[in-house]
Coordinates of C-alpha atoms and ligand atoms in Angstrom, one line a residue:
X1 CA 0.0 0.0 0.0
X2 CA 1.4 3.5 -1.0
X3 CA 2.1 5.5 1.8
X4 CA 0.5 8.9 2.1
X5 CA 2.8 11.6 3.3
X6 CA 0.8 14.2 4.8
X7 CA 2.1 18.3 4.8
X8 CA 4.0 18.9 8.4
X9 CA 1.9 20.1 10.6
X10 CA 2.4 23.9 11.3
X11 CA 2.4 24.4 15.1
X12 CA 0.6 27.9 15.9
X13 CA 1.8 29.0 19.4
X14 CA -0.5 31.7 20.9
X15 CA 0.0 34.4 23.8
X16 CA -1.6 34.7 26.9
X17 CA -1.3 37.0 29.7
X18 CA -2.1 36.3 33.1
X19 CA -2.4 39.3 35.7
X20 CA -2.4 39.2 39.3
X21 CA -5.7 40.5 40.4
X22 CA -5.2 43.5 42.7
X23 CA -5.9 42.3 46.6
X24 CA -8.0 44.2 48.8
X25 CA -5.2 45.1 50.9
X26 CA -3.2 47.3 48.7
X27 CA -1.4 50.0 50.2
X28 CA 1.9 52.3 50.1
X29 CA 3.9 50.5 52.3
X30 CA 7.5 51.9 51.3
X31 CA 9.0 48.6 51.2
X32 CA 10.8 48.6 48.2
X33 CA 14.0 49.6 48.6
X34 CA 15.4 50.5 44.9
X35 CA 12.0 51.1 44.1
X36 CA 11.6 55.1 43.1
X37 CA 8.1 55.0 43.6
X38 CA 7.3 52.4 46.7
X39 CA 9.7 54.8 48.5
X40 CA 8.0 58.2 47.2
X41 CA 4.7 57.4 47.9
X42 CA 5.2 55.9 51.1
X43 CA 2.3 56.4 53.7
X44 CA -0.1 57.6 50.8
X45 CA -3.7 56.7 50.8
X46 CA -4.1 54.1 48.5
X47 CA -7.4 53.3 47.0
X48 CA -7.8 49.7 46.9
X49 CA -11.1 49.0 45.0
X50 CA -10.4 51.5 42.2
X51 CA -6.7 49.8 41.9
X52 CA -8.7 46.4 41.6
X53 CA -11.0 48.1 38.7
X54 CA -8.1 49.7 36.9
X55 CA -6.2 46.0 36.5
X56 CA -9.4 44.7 35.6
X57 CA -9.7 47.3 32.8
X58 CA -6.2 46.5 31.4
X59 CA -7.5 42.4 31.1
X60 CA -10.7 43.7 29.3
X61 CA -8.5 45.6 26.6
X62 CA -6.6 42.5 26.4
X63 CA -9.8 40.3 25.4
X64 CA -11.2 43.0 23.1
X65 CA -7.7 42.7 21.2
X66 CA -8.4 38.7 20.5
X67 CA -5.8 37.9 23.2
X68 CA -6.5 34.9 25.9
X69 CA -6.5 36.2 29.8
X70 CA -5.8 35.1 33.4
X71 CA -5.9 36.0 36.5
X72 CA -3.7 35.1 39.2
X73 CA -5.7 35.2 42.5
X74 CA -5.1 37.3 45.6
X75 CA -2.8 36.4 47.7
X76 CA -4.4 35.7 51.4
X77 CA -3.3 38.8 53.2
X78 CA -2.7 39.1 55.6
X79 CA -0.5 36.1 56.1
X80 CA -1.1 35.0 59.4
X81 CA 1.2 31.8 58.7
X82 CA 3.9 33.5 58.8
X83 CA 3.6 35.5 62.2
X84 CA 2.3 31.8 63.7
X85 CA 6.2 30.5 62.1
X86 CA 7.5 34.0 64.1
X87 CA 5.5 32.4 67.4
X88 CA 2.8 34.5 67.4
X89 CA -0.1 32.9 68.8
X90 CA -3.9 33.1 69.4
X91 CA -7.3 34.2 67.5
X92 CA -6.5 36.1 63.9
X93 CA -7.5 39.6 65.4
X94 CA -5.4 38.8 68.8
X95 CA -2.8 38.3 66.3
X96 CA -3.0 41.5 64.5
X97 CA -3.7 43.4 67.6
X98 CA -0.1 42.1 69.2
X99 CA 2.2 42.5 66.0
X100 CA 0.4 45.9 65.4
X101 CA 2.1 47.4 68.7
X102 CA 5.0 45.1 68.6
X103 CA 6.3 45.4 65.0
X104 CA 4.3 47.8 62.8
X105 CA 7.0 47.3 59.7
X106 CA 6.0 43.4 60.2
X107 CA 2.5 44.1 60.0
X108 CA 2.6 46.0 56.8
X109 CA 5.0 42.9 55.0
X110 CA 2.4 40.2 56.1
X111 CA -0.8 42.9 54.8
X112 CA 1.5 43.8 51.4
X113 CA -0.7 42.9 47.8
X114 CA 2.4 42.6 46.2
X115 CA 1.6 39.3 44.7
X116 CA -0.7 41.8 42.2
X117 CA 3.2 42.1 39.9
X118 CA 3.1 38.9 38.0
X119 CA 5.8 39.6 36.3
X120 CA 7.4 38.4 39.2
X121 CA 5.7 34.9 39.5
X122 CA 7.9 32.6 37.5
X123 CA 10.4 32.1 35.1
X124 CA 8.7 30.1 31.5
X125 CA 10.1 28.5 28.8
X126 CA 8.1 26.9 25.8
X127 CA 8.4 23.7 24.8
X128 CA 10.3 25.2 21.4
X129 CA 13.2 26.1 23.7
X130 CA 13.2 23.6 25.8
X131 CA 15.8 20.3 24.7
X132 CA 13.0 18.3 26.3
X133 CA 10.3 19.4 24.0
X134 CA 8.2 20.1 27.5
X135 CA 7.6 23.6 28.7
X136 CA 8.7 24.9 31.8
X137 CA 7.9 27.0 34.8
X138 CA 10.1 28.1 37.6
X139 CA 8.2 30.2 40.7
X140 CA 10.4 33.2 41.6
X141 CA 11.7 32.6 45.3
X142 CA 11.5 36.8 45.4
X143 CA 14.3 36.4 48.3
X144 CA 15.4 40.2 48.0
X145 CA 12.4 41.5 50.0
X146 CA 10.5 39.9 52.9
X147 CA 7.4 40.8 51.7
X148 CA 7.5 38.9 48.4
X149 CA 9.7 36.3 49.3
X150 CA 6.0 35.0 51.4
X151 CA 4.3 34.7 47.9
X152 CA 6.8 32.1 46.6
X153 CA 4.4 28.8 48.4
X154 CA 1.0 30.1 47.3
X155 CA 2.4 30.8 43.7
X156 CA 4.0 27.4 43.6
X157 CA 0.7 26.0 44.4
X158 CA -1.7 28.2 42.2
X159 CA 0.8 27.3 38.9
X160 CA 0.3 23.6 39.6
X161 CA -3.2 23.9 39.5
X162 CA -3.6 26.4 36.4
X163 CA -0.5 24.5 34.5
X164 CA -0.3 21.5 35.8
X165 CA -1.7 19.5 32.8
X166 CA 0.9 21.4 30.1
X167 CA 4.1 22.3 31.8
X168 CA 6.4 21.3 34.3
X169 CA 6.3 23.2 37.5
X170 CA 10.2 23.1 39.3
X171 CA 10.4 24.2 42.9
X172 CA 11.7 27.7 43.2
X173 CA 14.9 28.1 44.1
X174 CA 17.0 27.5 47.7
X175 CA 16.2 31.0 49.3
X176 CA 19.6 31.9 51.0
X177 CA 20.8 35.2 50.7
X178 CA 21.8 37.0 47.7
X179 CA 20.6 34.2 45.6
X180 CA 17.5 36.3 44.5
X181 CA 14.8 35.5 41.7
X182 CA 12.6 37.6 40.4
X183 CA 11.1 35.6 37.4
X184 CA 10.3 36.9 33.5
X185 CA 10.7 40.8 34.6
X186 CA 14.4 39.7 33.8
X187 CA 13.8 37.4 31.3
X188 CA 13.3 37.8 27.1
X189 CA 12.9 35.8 24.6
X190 CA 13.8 36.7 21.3
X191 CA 12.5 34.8 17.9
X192 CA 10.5 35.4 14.5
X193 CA 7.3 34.5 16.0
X194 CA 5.8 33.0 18.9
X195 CA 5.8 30.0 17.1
X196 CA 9.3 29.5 15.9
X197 CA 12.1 28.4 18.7
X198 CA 14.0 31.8 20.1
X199 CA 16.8 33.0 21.9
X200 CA 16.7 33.5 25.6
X201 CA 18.2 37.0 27.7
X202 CA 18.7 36.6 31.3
X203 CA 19.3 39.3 32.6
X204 CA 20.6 39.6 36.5
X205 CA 22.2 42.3 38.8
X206 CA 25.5 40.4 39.0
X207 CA 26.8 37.7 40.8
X208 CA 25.4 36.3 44.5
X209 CA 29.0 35.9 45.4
X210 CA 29.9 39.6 44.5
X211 CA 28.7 41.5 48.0
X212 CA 27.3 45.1 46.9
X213 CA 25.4 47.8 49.0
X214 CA 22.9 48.0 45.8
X215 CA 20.1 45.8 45.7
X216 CA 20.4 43.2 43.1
X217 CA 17.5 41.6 43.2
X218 CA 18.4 38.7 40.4
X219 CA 21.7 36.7 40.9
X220 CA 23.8 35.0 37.7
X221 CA 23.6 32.1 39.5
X222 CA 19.9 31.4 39.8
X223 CA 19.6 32.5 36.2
X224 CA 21.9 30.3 34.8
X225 CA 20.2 27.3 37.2
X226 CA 16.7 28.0 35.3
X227 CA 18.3 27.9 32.1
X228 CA 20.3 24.6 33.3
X229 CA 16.8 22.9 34.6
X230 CA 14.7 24.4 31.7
X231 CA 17.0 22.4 29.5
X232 CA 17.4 25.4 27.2
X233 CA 19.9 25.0 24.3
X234 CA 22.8 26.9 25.5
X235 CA 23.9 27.7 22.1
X236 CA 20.7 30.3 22.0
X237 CA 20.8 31.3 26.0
X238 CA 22.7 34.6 26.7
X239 CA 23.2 36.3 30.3
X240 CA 23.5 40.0 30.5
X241 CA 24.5 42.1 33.4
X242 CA 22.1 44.9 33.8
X243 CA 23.9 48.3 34.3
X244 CA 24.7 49.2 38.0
X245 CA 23.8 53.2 36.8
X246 CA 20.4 52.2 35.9
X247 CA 20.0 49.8 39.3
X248 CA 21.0 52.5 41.0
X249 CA 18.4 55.0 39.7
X250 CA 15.8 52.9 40.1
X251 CA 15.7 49.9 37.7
X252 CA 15.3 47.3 40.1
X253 CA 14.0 44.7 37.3
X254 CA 14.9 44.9 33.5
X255 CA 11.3 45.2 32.2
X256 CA 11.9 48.8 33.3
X257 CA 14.6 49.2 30.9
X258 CA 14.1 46.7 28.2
X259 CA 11.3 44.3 26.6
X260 CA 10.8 42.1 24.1
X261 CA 8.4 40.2 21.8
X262 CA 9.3 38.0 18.6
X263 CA 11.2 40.4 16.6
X264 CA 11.0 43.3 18.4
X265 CA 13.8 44.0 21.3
X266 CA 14.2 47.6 22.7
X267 CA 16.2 48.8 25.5
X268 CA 17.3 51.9 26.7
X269 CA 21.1 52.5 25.6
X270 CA 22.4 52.4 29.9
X271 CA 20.1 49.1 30.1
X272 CA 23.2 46.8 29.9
X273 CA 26.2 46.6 32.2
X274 CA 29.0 45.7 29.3
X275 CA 28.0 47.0 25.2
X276 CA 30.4 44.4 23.9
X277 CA 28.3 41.8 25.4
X278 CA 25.3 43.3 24.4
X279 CA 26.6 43.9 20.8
X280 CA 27.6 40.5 20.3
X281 CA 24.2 39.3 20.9
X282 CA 22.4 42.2 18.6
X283 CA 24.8 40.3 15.9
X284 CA 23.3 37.0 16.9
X285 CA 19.9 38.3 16.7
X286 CA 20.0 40.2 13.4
X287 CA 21.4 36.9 11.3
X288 CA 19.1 34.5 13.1
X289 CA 15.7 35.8 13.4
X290 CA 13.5 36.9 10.3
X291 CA 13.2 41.1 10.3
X292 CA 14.7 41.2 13.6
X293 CA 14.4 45.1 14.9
X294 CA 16.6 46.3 17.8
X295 CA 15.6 49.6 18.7
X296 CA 17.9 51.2 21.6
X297 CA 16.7 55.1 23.6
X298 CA 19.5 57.6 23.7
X299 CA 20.1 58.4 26.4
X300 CA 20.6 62.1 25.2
X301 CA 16.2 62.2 24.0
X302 CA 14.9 60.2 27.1
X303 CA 17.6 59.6 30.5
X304 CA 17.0 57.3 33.0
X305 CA 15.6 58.8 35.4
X306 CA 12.6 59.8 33.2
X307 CA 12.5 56.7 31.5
X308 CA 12.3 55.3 35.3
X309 CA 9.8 57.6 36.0
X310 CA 7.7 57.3 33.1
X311 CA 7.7 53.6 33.4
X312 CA 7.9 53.9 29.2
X313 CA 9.3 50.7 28.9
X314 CA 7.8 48.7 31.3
X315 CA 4.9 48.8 28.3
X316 CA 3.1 46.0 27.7
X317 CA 4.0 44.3 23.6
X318 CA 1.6 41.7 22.8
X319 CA 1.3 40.0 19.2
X320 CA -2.4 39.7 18.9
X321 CA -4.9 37.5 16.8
X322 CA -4.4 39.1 14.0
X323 CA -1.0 38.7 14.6
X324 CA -0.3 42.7 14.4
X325 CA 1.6 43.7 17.2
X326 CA 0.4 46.4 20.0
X327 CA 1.8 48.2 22.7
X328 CA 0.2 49.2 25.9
X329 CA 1.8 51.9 27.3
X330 CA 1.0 53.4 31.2
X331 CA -1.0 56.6 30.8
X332 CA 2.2 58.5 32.6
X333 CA 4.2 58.9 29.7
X334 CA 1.9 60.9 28.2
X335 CA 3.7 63.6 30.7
X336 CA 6.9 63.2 29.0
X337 CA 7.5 65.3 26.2
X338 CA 10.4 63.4 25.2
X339 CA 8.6 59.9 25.6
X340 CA 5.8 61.5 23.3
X341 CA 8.4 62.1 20.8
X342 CA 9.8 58.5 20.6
X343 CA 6.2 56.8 20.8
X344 CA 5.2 59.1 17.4
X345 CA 7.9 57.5 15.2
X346 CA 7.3 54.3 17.1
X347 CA 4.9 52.5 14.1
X348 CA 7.0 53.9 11.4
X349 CA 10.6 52.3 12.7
X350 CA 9.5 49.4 13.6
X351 CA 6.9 46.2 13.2
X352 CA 4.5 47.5 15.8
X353 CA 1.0 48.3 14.4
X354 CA -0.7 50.2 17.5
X355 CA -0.1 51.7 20.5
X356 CA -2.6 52.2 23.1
X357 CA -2.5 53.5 26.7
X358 CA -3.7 52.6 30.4
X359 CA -4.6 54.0 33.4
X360 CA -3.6 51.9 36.0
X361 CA -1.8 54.6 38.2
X362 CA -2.7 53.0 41.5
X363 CA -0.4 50.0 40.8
X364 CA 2.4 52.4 39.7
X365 CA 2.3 54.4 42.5
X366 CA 4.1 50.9 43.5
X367 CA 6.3 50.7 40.9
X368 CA 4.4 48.3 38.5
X369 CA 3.6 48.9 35.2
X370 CA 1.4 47.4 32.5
X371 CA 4.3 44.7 32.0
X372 CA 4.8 44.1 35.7
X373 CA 1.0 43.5 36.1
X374 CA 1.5 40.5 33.9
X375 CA 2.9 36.9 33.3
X376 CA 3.1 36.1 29.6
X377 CA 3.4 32.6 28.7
X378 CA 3.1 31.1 24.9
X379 CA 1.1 27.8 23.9
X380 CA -0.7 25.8 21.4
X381 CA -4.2 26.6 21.1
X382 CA -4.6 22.5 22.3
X383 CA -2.7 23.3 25.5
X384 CA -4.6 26.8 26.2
X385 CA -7.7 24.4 26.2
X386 CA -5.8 21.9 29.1
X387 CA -5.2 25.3 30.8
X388 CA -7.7 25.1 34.4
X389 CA -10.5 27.1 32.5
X390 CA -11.5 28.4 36.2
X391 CA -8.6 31.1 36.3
X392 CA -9.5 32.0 32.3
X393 CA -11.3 35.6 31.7
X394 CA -14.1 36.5 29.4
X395 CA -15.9 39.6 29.7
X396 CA -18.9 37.9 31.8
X397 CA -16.5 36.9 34.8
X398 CA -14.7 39.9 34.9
X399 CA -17.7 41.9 35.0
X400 CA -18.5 39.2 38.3
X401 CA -15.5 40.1 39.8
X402 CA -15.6 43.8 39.4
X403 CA -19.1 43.8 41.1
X404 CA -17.6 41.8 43.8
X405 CA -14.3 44.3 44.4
X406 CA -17.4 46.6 44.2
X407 CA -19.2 45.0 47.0
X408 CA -16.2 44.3 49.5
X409 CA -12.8 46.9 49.0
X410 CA -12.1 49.8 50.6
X411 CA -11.6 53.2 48.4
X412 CA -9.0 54.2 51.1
X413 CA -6.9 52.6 52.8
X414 CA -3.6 54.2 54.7
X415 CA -0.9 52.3 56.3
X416 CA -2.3 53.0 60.1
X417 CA -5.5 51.2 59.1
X418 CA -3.5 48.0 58.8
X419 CA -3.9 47.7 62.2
X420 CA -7.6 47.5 62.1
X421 CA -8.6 43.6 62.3
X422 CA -11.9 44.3 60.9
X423 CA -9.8 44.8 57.5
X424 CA -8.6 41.0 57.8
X425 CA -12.2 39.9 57.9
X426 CA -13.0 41.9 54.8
X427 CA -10.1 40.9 53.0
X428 CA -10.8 37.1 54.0
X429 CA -14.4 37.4 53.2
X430 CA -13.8 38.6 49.6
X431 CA -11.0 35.7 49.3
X432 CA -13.2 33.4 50.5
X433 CA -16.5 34.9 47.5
X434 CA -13.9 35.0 44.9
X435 CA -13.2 31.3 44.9
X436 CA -16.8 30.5 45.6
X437 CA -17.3 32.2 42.0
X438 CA -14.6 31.1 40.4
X439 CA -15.2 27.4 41.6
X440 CA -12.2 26.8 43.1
X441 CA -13.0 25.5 46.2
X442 CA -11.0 25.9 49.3
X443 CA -7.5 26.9 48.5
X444 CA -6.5 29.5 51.3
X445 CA -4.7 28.3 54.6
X446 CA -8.3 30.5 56.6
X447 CA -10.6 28.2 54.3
X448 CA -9.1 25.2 55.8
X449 CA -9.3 25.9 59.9
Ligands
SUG501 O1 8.8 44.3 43.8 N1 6.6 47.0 44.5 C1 7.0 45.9 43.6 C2 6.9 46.3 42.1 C3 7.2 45.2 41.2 C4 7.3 45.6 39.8 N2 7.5 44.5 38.9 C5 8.2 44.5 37.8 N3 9.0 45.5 37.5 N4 8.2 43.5 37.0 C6 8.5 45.5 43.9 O2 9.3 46.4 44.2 C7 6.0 48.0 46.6 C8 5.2 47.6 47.8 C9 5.1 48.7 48.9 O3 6.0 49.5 48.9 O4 4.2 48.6 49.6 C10 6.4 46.7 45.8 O5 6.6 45.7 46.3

């Protein structure tokens, strides 16, 4: 019998975004050191419902634009867990009541919505990349701060149960000391389209080994083990040093001063610690992947501190259905002159189609952008449907939860208030709703006493 040779398949790899939904307990907590904003706005009255709404907004542009959504829930916050591990002891509000006069800095880690910045979740690699032909995940251990490095078990746990069925899920990394993880804010992948294999950037603040006053927040070490345990081709796997200058002025991740998405790689020109390094790569890049476009910011139109304080490029580049390319930009830069002047010859130098812009200044008051607000990840549509369909938006369940942050946050909410335990019970209560309508079941640590 003749044999029938049938055309290769064509495997189409799509994007989707999951954001962390904003808690009900954010606030400007200052606990960011390296963070220009966190420590500006410390103290301010943050307002936690319309920060909720404003993320929520950002998802529905999303699914307008063809692109799939997620949500990552809410961590539960305030962690009493951890203050049981520190030896407190008794009822929840005897608890708060206690650390509030005993350790007011404490209280305000264990209340802190930071787990809102998924950028900071994980670390993925698709299958494309991946020697293995599997893709993989690796939770940030977010050992730099105290009050991320308590998101790292919940995020471990919620990642299982969303990706369980199409990826492996690794066990972050050992948390000791400088060996810091901060997940796909310093990561980029480079190719010709979501659907070809790419080249991976990681991008860390130097060496855990290397003792420095500055707060590098992603070591060499723990980047190169992802890459190691992701079983990436090394031939296509490149480590740069971000520049200490731009640490220093407040670029504690790299999404703040460079992105990426297929073809398109921009980066300020003081994003990089070493240009021969950086050049080399560009090199790489241009002969390797179809119409690749590096765009690099003088320094001399847009410096780093407004770049920093614009949040420019910590802009959100999606390829969407249609497969044109759009860019989300926070609503802030539209203060820059200088910003305004790049973003007008934006669609005429490069493959980007549109450019649209968000107001989602209660997050950035934080330091989080549109890109920080997210975790991208890339699949076949066959693997998007093995993807737990509980934690995927449409407009109908996002409209649910907005009537819900409607129903239960607070519209102000200062620091001092932390202290109030009728806040825990609010928070709690719209934890406990939110999985009741999402049909999750009983997933936080309260649910199960
Ligand atoms: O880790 N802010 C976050 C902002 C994270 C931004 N993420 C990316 N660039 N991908 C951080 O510094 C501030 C919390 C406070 O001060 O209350 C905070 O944690």
């Amino acid at each position: 019998m003749a044999k029938i040779i049938g055309a290769k398949k064509v495997m189409t790899f799509k994007e989707i975004n999951f954001d962390g939904l904003i808690g009900p307990t954010h606030n400007y907590g200052g606990l960011s050191e390296g963070n220009v904003a966190s420590q500006k706005n410390i103290d301010q009255v943050s307002n936690p419902k319309m920060a909720a709404l404003q993320g929520l907004q950002k998802m529905e542009l999303l699914l307008d634009e063809g692109l799939h959504q997620g949500i990552f829930l809410p961590h539960e916050r305030p962690y009493l867990k951890i203050l049981k591990d520190l030896g407190y002891s008794g009822s929840g509000t005897e608890i708060i009541n206690d650390v509030s006069k005993s350790n007011k800095l404490l209280l305000k880690n264990i209340y802190s919505a930071s787990s809102m910045w998924a950028a900071n979740t994980a670390t993925f690699s698709s299958k494309l990349d991946s020697l293995d032909n599997k893709n993989h995940l690796t939770p940030a251990n977010l050992n730099s701060m105290f009050h991320r490095s308590i998101e790292k078990d919940f995020v471990t746990n919620q990642l299982n149960d969303i990706f369980g069925q199409v990826a492996s899920i690794h066990q972050p990394r050992p948390p000791i000391g400088a060996f810091g993880d901060e997940g796909a804010a310093n990561h980029l992948r480079v190719s010709s389209s979501h659907s070809k294999e790419g080249f991976q950037v990681f991008v860390h603040g130097g060496s855990a080994f290397e003792y420095d006053k500055l707060v590098k927040r992603q070591a060499l070490e723990i980047s190169s083990s992802i890459s190691k345990s992701h079983k990436l081709d090394e031939t296509k796997v490149f480590f740069l040093q971000q520049n200490q200058e731009a640490i220093s002025e407040g670029s504690f991740h790299n999404d703040i001063v460079s992105l990426a998405n297929e073809n398109v790689f921009i980066a300020h020109e003081k994003a990089f610690e070493n240009k021969a390094d950086l050049n080399q790569l560009i090199g790489i890049l241009k002969a390797n992947v179809n119409n690749f476009s590096y765009l690099e910011i003088p320094d001399a139109l847009i410096n780093l501190k407004d770049l920093v304080s614009s949040y420019l490029l910590n802009s959100q580049l999606v390829t969407k259905s249609d497969n044109q390319m759009m860019i989300i930009f926070p609503s802030e830069v539209q203060e820059y002159s200088n910003c305004g002047s790049w973003i007008d010859s934006l669609t005429e130098n490069s493959p980007i189609d549109s450019i649209k812009y968000v107001d989602i200044r209660q997050s950035m008051m934080n330091g989080g952008g549109p890109a920080c607000l997210r975790f991208r990840a890339t699949f076949e549509e066959n693997e998007i449907s093995k993807i737990d369909a509980s934690y995927l938006m449409d407009h109908h369940k996002i409209q649910s939860i907005k009537d819900l942050v409607g129903k239960h946050y607070r519209d102000k909410l200062h620091p001092d208030d932390l202290a109030d335990p009728s806040l825990m019970e609010e928070s709690y209560l719209f934890l406990d709703e939110l999985t009741e309508l999402l049909n999750l079941g009983s997933i936080y640590s309260f649910q199960k006493t």
